[in-house]
PDB file of C-alpha atoms in Angstrom:
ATOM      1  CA  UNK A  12      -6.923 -11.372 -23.992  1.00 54.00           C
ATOM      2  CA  UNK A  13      -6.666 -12.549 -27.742  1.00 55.00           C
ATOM      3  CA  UNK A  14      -4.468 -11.158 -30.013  1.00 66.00           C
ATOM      4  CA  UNK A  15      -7.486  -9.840 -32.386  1.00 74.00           C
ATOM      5  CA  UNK A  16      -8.818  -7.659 -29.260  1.00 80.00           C
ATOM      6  CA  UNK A  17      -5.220  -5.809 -29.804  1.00 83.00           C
ATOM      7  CA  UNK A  18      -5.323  -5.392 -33.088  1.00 87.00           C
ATOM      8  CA  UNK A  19      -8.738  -3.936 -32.973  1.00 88.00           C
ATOM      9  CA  UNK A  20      -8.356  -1.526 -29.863  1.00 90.00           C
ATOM     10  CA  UNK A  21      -5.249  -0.412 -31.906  1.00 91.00           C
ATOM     11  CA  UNK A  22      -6.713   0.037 -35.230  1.00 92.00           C
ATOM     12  CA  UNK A  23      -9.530   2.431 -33.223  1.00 93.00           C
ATOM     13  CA  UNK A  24      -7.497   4.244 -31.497  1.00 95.00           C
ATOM     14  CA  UNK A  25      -5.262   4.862 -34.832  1.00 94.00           C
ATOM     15  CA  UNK A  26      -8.704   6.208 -36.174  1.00 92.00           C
ATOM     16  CA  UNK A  27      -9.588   8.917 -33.469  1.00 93.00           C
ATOM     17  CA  UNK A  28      -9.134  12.418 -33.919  1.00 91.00           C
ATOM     18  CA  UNK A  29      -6.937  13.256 -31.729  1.00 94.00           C
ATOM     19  CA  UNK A  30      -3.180  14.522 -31.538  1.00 95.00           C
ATOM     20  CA  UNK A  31      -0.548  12.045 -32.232  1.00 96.00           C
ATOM     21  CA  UNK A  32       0.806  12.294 -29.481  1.00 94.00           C
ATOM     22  CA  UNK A  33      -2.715  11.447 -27.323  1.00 94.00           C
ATOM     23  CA  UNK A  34      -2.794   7.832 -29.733  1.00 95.00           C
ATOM     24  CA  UNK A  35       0.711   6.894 -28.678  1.00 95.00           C
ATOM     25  CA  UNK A  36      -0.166   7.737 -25.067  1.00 94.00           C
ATOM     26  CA  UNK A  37      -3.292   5.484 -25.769  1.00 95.00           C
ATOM     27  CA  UNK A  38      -1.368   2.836 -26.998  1.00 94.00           C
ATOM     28  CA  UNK A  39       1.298   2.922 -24.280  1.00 94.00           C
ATOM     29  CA  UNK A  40      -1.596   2.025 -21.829  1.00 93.00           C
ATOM     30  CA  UNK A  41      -3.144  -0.507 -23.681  1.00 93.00           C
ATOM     31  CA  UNK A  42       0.119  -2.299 -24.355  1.00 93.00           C
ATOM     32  CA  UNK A  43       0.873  -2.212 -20.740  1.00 94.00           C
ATOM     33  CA  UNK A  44      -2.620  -3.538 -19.394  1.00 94.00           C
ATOM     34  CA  UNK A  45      -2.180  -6.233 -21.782  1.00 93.00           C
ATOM     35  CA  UNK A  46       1.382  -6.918 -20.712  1.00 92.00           C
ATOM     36  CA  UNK A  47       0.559  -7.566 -17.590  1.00 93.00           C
ATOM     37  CA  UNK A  48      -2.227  -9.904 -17.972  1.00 93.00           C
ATOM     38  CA  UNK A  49       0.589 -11.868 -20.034  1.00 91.00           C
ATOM     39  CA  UNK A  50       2.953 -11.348 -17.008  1.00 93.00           C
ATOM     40  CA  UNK A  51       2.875 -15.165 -15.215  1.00 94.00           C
ATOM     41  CA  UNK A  52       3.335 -12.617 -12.009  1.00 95.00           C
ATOM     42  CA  UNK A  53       0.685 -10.614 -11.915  1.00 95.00           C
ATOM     43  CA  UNK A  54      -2.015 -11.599  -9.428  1.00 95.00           C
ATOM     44  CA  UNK A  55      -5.061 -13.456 -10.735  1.00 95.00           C
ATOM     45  CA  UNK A  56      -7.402 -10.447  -9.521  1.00 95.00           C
ATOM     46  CA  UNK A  57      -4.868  -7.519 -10.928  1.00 95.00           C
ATOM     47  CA  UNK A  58      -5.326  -9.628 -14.696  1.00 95.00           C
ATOM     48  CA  UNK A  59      -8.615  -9.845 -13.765  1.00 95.00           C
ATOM     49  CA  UNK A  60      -9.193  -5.908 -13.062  1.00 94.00           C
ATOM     50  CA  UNK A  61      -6.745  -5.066 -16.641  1.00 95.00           C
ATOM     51  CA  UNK A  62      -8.689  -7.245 -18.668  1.00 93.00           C
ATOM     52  CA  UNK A  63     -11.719  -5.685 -17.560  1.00 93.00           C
ATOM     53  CA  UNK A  64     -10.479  -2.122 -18.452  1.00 94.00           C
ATOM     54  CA  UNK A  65      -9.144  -3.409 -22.056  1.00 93.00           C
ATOM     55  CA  UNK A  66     -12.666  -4.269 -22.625  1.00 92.00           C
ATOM     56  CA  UNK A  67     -13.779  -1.276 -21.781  1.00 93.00           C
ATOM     57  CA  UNK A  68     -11.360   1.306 -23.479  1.00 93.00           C
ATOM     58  CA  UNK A  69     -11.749  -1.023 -26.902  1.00 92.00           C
ATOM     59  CA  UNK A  70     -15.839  -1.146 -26.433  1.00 92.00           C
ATOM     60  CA  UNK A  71     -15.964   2.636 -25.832  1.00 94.00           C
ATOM     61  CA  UNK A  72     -13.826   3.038 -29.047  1.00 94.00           C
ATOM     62  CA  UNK A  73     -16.502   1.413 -30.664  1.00 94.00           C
ATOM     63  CA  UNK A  74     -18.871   3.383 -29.582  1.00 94.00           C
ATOM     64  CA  UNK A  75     -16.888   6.512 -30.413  1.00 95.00           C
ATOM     65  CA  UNK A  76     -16.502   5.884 -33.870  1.00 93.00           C
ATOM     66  CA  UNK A  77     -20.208   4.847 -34.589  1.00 94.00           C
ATOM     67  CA  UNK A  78     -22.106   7.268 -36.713  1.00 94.00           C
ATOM     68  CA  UNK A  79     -24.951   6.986 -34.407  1.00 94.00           C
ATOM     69  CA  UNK A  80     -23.162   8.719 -31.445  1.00 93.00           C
ATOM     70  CA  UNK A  81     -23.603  12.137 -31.404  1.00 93.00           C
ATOM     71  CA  UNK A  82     -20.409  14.441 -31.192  1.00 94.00           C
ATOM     72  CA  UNK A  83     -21.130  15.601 -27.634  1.00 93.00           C
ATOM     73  CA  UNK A  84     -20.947  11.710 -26.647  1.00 92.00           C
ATOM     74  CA  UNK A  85     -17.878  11.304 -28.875  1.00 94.00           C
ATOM     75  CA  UNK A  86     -15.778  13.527 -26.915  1.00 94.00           C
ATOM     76  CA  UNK A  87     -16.834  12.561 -23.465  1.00 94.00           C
ATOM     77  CA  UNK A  88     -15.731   9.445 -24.516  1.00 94.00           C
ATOM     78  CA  UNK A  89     -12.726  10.338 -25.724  1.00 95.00           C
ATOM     79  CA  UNK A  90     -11.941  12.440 -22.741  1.00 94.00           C
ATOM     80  CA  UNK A  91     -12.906   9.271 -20.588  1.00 95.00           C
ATOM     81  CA  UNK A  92     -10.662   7.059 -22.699  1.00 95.00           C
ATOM     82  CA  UNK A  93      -7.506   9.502 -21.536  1.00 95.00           C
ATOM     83  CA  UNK A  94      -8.394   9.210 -17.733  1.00 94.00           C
ATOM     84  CA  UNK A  95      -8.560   5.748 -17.598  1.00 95.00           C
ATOM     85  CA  UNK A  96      -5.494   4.924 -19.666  1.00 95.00           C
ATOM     86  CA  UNK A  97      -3.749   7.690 -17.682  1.00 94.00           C
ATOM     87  CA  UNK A  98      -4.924   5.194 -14.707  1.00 95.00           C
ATOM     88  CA  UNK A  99      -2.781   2.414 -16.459  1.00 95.00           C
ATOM     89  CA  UNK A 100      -0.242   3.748 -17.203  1.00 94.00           C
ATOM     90  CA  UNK A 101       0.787   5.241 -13.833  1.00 93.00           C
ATOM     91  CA  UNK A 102      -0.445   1.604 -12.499  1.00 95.00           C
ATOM     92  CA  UNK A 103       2.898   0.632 -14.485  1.00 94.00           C
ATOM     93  CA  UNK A 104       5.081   3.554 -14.054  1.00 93.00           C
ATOM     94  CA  UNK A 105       8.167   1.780 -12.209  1.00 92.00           C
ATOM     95  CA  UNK A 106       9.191   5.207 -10.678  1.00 89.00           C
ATOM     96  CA  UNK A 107       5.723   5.239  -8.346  1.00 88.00           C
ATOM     97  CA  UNK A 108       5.624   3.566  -5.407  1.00 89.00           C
ATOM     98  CA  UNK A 109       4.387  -0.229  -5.251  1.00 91.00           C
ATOM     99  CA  UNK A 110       1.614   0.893  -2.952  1.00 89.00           C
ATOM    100  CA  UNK A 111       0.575   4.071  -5.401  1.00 88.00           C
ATOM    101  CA  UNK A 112       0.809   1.909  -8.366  1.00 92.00           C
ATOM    102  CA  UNK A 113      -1.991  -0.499  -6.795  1.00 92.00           C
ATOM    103  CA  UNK A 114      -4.228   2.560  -5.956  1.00 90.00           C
ATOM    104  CA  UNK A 115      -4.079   3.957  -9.862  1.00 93.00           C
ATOM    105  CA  UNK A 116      -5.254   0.110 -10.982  1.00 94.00           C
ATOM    106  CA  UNK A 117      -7.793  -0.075  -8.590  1.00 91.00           C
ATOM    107  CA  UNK A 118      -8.875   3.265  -9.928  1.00 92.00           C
ATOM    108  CA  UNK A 119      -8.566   1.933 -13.514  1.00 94.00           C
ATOM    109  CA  UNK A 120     -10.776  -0.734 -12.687  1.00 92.00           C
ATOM    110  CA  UNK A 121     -13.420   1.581 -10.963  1.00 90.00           C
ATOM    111  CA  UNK A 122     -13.253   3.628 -14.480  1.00 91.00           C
ATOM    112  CA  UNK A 123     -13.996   0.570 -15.996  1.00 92.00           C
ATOM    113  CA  UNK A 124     -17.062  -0.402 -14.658  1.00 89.00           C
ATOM    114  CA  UNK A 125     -18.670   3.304 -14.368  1.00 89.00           C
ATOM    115  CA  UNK A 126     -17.644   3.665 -18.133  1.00 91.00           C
ATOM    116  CA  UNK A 127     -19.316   0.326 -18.338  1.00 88.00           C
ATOM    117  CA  UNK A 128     -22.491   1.400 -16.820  1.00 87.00           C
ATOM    118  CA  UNK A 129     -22.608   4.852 -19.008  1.00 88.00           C
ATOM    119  CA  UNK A 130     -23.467   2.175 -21.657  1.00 85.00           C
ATOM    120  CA  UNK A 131     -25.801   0.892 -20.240  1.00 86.00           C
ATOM    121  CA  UNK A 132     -28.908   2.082 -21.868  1.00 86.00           C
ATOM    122  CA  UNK A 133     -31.540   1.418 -19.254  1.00 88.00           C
ATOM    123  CA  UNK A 134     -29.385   3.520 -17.202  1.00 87.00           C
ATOM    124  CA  UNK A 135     -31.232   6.762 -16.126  1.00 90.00           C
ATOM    125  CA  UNK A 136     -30.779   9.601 -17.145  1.00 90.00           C
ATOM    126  CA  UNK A 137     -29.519  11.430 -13.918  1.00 88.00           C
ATOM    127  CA  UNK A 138     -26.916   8.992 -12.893  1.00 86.00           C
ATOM    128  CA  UNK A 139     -26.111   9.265 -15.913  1.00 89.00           C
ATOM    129  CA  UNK A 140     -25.386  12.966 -16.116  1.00 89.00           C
ATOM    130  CA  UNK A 141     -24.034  12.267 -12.323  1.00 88.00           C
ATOM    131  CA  UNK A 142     -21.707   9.778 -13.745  1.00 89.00           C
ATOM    132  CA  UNK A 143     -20.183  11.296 -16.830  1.00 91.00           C
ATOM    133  CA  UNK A 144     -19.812  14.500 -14.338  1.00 90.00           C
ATOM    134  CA  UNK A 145     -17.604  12.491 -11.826  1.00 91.00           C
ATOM    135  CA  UNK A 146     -15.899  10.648 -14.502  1.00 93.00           C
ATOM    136  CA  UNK A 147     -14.734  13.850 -16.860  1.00 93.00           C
ATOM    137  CA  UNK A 148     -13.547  15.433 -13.202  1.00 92.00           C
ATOM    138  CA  UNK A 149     -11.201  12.186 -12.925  1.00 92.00           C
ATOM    139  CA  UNK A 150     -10.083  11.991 -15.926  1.00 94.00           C
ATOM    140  CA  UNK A 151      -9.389  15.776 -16.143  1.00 95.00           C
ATOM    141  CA  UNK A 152      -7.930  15.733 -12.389  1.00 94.00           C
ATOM    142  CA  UNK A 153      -5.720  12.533 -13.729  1.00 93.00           C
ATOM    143  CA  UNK A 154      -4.336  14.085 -17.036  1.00 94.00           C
ATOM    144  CA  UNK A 155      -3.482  17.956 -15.362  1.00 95.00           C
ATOM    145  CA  UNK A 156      -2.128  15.962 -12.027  1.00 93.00           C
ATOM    146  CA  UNK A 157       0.718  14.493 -14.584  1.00 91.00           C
ATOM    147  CA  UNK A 158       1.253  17.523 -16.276  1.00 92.00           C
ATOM    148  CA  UNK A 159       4.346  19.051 -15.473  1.00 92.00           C
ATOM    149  CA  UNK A 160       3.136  22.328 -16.455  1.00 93.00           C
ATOM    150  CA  UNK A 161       0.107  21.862 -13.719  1.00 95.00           C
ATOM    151  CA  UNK A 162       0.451  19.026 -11.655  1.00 95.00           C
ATOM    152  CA  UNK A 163       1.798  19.031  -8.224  1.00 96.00           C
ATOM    153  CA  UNK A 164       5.188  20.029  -7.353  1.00 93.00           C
ATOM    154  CA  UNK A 165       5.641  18.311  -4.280  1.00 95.00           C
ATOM    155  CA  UNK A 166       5.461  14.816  -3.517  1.00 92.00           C
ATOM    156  CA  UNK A 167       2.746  15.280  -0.274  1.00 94.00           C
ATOM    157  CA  UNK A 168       0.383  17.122  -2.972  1.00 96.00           C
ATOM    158  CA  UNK A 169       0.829  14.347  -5.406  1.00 93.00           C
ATOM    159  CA  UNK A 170      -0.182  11.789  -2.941  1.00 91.00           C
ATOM    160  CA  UNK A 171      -3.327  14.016  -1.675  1.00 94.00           C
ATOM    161  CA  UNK A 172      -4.397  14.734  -5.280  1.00 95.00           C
ATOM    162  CA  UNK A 173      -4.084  10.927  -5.863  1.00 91.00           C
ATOM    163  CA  UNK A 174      -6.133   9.998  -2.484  1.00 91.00           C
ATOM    164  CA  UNK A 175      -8.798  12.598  -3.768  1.00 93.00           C
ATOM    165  CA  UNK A 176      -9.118  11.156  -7.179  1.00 92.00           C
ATOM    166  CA  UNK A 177      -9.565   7.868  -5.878  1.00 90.00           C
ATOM    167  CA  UNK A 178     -12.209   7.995  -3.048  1.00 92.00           C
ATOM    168  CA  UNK A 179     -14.208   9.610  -6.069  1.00 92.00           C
ATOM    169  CA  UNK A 180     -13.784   6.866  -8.085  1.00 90.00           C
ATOM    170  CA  UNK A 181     -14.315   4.468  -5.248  1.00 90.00           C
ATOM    171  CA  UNK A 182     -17.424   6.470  -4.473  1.00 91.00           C
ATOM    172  CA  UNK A 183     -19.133   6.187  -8.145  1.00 91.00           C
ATOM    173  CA  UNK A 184     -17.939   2.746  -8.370  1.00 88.00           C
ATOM    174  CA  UNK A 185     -19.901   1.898  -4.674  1.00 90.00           C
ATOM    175  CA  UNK A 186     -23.079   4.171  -5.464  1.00 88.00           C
ATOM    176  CA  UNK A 187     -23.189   1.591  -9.062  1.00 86.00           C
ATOM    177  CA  UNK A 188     -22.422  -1.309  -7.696  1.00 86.00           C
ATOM    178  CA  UNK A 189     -26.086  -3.463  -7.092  1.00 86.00           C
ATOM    179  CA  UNK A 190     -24.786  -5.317  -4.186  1.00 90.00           C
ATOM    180  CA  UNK A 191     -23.425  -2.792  -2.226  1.00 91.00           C
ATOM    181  CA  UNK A 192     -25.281  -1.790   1.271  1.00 95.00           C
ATOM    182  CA  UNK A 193     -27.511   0.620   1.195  1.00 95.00           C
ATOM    183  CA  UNK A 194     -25.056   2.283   4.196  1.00 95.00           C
ATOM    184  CA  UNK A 195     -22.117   2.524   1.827  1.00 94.00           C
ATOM    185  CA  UNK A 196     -23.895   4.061  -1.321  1.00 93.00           C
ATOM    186  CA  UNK A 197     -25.134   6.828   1.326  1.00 94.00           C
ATOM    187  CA  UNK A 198     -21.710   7.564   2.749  1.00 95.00           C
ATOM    188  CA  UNK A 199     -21.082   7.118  -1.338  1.00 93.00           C
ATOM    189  CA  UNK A 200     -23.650   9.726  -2.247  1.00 91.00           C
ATOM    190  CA  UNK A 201     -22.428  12.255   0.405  1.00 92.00           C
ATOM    191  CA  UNK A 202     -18.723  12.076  -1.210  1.00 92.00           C
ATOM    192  CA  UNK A 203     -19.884  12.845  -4.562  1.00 91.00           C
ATOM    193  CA  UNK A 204     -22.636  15.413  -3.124  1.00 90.00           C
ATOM    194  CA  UNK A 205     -20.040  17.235  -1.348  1.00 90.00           C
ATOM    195  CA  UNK A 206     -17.317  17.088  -4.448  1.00 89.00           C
ATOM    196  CA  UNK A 207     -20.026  18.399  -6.601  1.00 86.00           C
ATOM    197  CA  UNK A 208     -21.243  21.384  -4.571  1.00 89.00           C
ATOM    198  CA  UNK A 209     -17.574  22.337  -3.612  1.00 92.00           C
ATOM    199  CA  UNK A 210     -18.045  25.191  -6.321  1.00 92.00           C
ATOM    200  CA  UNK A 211     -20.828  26.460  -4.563  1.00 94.00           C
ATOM    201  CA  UNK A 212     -18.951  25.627  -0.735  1.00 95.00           C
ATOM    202  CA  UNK A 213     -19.622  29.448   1.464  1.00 96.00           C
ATOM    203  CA  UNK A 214     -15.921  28.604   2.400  1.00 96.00           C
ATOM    204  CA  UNK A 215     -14.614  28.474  -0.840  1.00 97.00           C
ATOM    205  CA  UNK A 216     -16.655  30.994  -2.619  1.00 97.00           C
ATOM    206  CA  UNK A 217     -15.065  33.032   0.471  1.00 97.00           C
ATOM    207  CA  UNK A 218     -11.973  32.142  -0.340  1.00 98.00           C
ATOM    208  CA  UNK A 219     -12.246  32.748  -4.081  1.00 98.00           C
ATOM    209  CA  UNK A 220     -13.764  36.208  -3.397  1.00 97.00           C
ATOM    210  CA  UNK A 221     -10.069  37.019  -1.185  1.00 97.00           C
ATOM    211  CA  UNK A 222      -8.226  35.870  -4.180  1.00 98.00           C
ATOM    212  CA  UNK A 223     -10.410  38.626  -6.374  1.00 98.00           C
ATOM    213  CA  UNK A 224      -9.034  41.411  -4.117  1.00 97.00           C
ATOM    214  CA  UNK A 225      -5.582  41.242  -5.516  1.00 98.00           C
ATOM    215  CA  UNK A 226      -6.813  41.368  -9.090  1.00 97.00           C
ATOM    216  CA  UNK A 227      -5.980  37.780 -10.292  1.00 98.00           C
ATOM    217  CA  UNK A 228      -5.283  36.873 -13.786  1.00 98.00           C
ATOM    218  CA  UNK A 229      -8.057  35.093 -15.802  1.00 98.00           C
ATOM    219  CA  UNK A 230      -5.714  32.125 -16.247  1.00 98.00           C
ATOM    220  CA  UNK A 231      -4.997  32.186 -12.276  1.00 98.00           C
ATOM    221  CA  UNK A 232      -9.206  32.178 -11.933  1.00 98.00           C
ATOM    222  CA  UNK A 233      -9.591  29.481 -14.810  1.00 98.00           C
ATOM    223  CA  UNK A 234      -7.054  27.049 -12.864  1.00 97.00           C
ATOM    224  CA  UNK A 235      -8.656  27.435  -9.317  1.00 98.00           C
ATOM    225  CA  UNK A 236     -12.123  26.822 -10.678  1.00 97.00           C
ATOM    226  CA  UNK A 237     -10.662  23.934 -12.878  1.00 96.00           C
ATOM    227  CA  UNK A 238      -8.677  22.146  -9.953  1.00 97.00           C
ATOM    228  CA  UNK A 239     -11.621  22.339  -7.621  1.00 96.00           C
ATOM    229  CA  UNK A 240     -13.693  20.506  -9.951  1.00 94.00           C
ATOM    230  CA  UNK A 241     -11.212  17.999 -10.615  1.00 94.00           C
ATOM    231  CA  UNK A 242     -10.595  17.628  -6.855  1.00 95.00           C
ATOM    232  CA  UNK A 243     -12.973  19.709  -4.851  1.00 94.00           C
ATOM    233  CA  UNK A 244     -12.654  22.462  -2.057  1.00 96.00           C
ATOM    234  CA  UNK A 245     -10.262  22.975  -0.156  1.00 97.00           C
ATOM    235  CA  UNK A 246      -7.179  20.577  -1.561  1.00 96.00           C
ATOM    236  CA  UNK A 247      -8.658  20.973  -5.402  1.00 96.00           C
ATOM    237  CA  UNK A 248      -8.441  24.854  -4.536  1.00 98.00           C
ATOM    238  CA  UNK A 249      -5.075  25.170  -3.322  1.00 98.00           C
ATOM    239  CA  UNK A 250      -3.847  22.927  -5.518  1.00 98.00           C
ATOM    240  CA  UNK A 251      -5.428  25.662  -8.601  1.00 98.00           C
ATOM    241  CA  UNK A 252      -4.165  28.425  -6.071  1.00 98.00           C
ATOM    242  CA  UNK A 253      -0.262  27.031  -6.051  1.00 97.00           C
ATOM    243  CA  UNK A 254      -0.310  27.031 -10.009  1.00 97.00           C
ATOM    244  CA  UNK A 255       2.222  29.157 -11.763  1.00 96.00           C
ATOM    245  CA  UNK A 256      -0.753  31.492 -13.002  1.00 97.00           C
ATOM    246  CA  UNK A 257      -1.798  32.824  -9.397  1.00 98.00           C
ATOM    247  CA  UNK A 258       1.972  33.410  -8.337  1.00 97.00           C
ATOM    248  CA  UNK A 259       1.964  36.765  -8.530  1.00 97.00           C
ATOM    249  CA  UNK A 260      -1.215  37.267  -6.416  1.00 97.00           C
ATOM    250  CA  UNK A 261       0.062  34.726  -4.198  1.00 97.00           C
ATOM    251  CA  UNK A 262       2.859  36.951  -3.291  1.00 97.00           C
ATOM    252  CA  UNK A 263       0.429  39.823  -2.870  1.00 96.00           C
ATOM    253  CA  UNK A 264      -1.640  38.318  -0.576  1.00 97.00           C
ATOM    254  CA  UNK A 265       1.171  35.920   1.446  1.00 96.00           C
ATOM    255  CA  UNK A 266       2.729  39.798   2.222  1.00 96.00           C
ATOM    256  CA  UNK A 267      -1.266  41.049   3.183  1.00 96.00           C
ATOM    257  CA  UNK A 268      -0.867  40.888   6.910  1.00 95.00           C
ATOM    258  CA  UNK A 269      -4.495  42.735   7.761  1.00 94.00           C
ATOM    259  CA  UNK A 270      -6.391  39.715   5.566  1.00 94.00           C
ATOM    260  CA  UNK A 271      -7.402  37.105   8.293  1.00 95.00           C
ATOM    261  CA  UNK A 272      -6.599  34.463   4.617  1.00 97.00           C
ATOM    262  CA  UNK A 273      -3.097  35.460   5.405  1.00 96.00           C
ATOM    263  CA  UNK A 274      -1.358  32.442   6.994  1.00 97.00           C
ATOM    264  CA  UNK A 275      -3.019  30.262   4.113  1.00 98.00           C
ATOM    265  CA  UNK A 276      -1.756  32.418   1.488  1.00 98.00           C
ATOM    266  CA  UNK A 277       1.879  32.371   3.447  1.00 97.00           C
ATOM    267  CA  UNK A 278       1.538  28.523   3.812  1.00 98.00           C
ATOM    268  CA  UNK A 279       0.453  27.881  -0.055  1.00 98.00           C
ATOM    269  CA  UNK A 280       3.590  29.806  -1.016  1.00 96.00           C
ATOM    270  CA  UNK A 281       6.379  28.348   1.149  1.00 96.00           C
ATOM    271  CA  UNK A 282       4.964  24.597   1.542  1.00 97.00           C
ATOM    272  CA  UNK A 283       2.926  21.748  -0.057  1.00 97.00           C
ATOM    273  CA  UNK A 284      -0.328  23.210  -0.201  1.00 98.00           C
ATOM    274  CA  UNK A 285      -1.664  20.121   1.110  1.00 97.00           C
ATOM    275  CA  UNK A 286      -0.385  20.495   4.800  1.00 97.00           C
ATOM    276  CA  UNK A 287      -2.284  23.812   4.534  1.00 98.00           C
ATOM    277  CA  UNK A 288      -5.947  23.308   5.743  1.00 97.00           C
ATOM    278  CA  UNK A 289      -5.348  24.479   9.341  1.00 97.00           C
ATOM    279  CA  UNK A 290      -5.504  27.836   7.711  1.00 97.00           C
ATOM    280  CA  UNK A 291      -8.162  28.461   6.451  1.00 97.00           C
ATOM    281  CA  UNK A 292     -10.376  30.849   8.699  1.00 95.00           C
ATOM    282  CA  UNK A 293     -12.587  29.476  10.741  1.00 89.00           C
ATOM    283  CA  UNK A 294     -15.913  31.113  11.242  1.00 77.00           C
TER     284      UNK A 294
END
C-alpha cells in the first residue's frame, strides 16, 4: 500500500468526531493491517484480504466526511469503521489463538467487501437496509464481545460469540457475492432470515417473558435485547442474560424450582452460558 494511502486514512480518521480514544483504536488497526502487508511473512492472500480492508476503512472515511452524506449515513459509517478495525486488530492480537486470529481476518475481509457494496449506488435499496442491518449487528456484537465490562467471561462463550459473528459475516458476504451458487446464497438467506427474526423467535419471546417475572432491571432488559441482535436467539440471549445487569434476577430465578426455565437459569449462573442450550424447554 503506498505511503500517501497512510497518511490520508490517518489524517481522516484524526478528523472524525469521535472520542480520542476510538481514533487511537482506529489507528492501531490500520497500522497493523498495513504492517502486515509489509511483513515478507504474511501469505500472499492474507496481504491480499488487509489491503482490501485498508481500502475500504480509508474510502468509507471519505465518504464520512463529505458534506453530501447525510448524518444518519455518517454514523453508520462510523459505527462500521469500529467493527471492522475491531476485526483487525484481534486478527493481530498475539494473545488469540493462531486459528482465531485467521477467523477475525477472514471476517475483516467479509466487512470489507459488504462495506464495499453499501457504496455501491446501484445497490437496492433493501439489501441495502439488509446489509447495513447485519453489518451494525457485527460491528456492535464485535466491539461489546471485547468489552470487559460486557463481553464474555469464559473462554467457550468467547469462541461461540466469535463463531456467531462470523457465519453472519460469511453469510452477507455469500448472499453479495455474484458468483456464488444460487444453493449457497439460500442456505445464506436462511442464516440472516433466522438472525433477524430471533427478536421475534416464540422461544425467545418465551424466554424473555420468564425473565419479566422476576422484575428485571431496565439495564438487564436493554442487554438481552442488545446481545440477541448482535448474536441472535438463543447464544445472543444468554450471552445478554449472563451480563452483570441480570445477576440479581438470575439468582431469583436459578433458586425458582416450580419454573420449567429453571435448569437454564441454574446452568447460565454456574457455567459458560454457551454449553447451556439443552435447557431450554422444549415444547
Amino acid at each position: 500500500m503506498p505511503q500517501d494511502v497512510k497518511k490520508e486514512a490517518e489524517a481522516r480518521i484524526a478528523a472524525l468526531n469521535v472520542p480520542e480514544d476510538v481514533k487511537k483504536r482506529l489507528r492501531e488497526g490500520l497500522n497493523q493491517a498495513l504492517n502486515a502487508i509489509r511483513d515478507p511473512s504474511t501469505p500472499q492472500a492474507a496481504k491480499d484480504q488487509y489491503a482490501r480492508v485498508v481500502s475500504t476503512i480509508n474510502d468509507t472515511l471519505k465518504i464520512i466526511q463529505s458534506p453530501t452524506t447525510s448524518p444518519a449515513d455518517k454514523a453508520t459509517y462510523t459505527k462500521l469503521i469500529r467493527g471492522i478495525n475491531e476485526s483487525v486488530r484481534l486478527s493481530q492480537d498475539p494473545k488469540i489463538a493462531p486459528a482465531d486470529r485467521d477467523v477475525y481476518r477472514r471476517l475483516a475481509d467479509e466487512f470489507a467487501k459488504s462495506m464495499k457494496q453499501l457504496q455501491n449506488p446501484k445497490l437496492p435499496p433493501e439489501q441495502r437496509a439488509l446489509a447495513v442491518k447485519v453489518l451494525e449487528g457485527l460491528s456492535d456484537g464485535l466491539l461489546a464481545a471485547q468489552d470487559p465490562k460486557t463481553g464474555p467471561k469464559k473462554a467457550q462463550d468467547v469462541q461461540q460469540i466469535q463463531k456467531n459473528l462470523q457465519e453472519a459475516g460469511t453469510a452477507l458476504a455469500t448472499l453479495q457475492d455474484p458468483n456464488a451458487p444460487q444453493q449457497a446464497k439460500d442456505a445464506a438467506r436462511k442464516t440472516l432470515d433466522d438472525r433477524a427474526a430471533s427478536a421475534q423467535n416464540p422461544k425467545y419471546l418465551e424466554f424473555l417473558a420468564e425473565v419479566k417475572r422476576y422484575n428485571p432491571s431496565a439495564a438487564c432488559l436493554a442487554a438481552i435485547d442488545a446481545r440477541t441482535n448482535q448474536a441472535g436467539w438463543p447464544e445472543g440471549s444468554l450471552w445478554g442474560l449472563s451480563d452483570e445487569s441480570c445477576s440479581d434476577i438470575l439468582a431469583k430465578a436459578a433458586g425458582d424450582n416450580s419454573s420449567r426455565w429453571n435448569a437454564l437459569f441454574q446452568c447460565v449462573q454456574q457455567n459458560a452460558f454457551s454449553t447451556c442450550l439443552v435447557y431450554i424447554p422444549q415444547d
